[in-house]
DNA sequence: TTAGGGTTAG
């Protein structure tokens, strides 16, 4: 063990000239490290100072440690993470000459393990002549501390081979190392070992099992272990309340709380913090408010964590005043209290108030951590305020959080959502470590920028795969949405294959995106196959497949699926009704559509919003009921909505009803005199109706008013390369061949539709 | 007489 005697400690060895005051209990100062030994070579006492200067004079020393007190001081060095003090005690023990003492060895292994000095822990461990269960368990704790489960289980195997007895402590440490999805399998093996060893009745081990299963996404197993426990203490019950709260099972959390009270246990601050936090899901503000009152009755509202949970709970239920009152009633506000208030304002759409709070924090000199900065950046992102985001970005750099992955991802998010993909990429490229979430944030930028990007997200995706970043369901969902937008079936299929390889075949998020991708790329059969393959379909899955059939004009199939959805116990939401109205509209089922629209609120409890009204205008128009459509708009809550009138103009154009189209156009241009898109639509409507002079007039008005619109573009993907075209485009290197092919196609279409009256060549745009 | 649940609020 001599090998551990650090040279750095030697200057501290000093014989004092006079006695020191006795050992005090106030060892909380973590800077204590001035070490002096009274006798050499075999000291009876250790004197130490709270002064960090090792060369301080003996008169400045404050504490004396008698030989028997060393375990107490060792605990202090662990608690205060004071390695130097621990090493001094180690040196002190060496001088005492008790190298073969197992108790001392165990304590030293524990010291170095807790301080993550695994090499030192191993040195002590290796030199111990006799080891016991505590020695092995202490060493395993070190590997658990640093998250090295491979080494931990290697040691466990050695311990097993050496026939050392595993006890409840050992099993708890092993289970601690299995609290991830990746380690779940190993956790199950340890569970088997626990049962075989008869240790499952220990409340420590059982709580570790509950924790292991819930943290590895197996709440069902956690619940089984929890329910089988004969004896539960407060900490175990608090744990289950926490886990139920995390997955939004507030009712179950409250049931555990009732069990806690009926078993005569006393709830503590953790109980209320966890429980109030659980009142943001299926359990609402009524229960949250009652628990808040109960915490006041118990006299523990002085605990900041409970107050913080109350702020968040009220904030999530939109009760801004109550949340604010709680914040100002707190005796001890901490950074979490401030962040909770900030977040509450952001989530309730009061970004300006959030920024006021942030300014106040800066004025008060409160130092922000990464979580607080992420919330502020969320505020900028929420209101798409890029300028403010840039200012916060500068502050982030000043604080040194620039390359941190969480703040970095929030920065990417704001740039991406504001359409500045280039800056989003710059932040992403500068991240010290990239995560799936940061990549997903960049993908949001691609989605926001649509087709106006040179870079191919798939190239970036492949680079990240090779760098070892695993895609998750959100990655696939976003990439599939991009493929759907590009109508690129080949790419969509390739992503489908990769999602199967990634083990996400039955994932509902990926499945739902696949349905939409296949439908938008024209393959309704594959959309339906995917729908059938999803394990645990949710409301979104049903909405996706109903929308898919609506898009393909198969209204009756969409209606059939709507009935199946209800039979399987899913409550249709606003999106379902929108999809079903579209299905009726595209399939000419206007009476059914009208009936369902009128049933939305009374039968389905779904409030109709402007999109539903838009759909109804389209439905009535397609059914030729233009007069009814105009009445419908005028009687709706949105009689002056340009969107509804634009829908009517569009449907008039589609159905060739110029009279109503002109009527609707006049209203539209009155409502939207500066919107280029409306002029183009009206102009197109005239052109479709053969009124070319009127169409030209509208274009002239546009020019006079100087309203311009970016030209619409079409594209085609060939061999993973996208080719874009605008009207009259001659920029493509193969323009001549393309126009020639188009001419042939037009002739073929005319011949096939038996309309040979106007077979002519598409004129060269030049 | 040493080792284990170590939980909370943004």
Tab-separated table of C-alpha atoms (C1' of nucleotides) in Angstrom, chain A residues 114 134 167-168 179 233 239 305 308 369, chain B:
chain	number	residue	atom	x	y	z
A	114	UNK	CA	-16.515	6.847	-4.361
A	134	UNK	CA	-17.730	-5.689	1.455
A	167	UNK	CA	-25.549	-10.166	-0.380
A	168	UNK	CA	-28.262	-7.510	-0.813
A	179	UNK	CA	-30.550	1.026	-15.424
A	233	UNK	CA	-40.839	1.981	2.992
A	239	UNK	CA	-39.910	6.040	-6.170
A	305	UNK	CA	-38.542	21.492	-4.359
A	308	UNK	CA	-41.010	24.405	-7.656
A	369	UNK	CA	-27.064	26.791	-16.133
B	1	DT	C1'	-17.167	-1.289	11.965
B	2	DT	C1'	-16.875	-0.402	6.519
B	3	DA	C1'	-20.406	-1.578	1.162
B	4	DG	C1'	-26.523	-0.955	-1.059
B	5	DG	C1'	-32.206	2.283	-2.719
B	6	DG	C1'	-30.066	8.067	-3.358
B	7	DT	C1'	-35.486	9.035	-5.165
B	8	DT	C1'	-37.424	15.563	-6.198
B	9	DA	C1'	-38.543	20.526	-8.766
B	10	DG	C1'	-36.787	23.388	-14.736
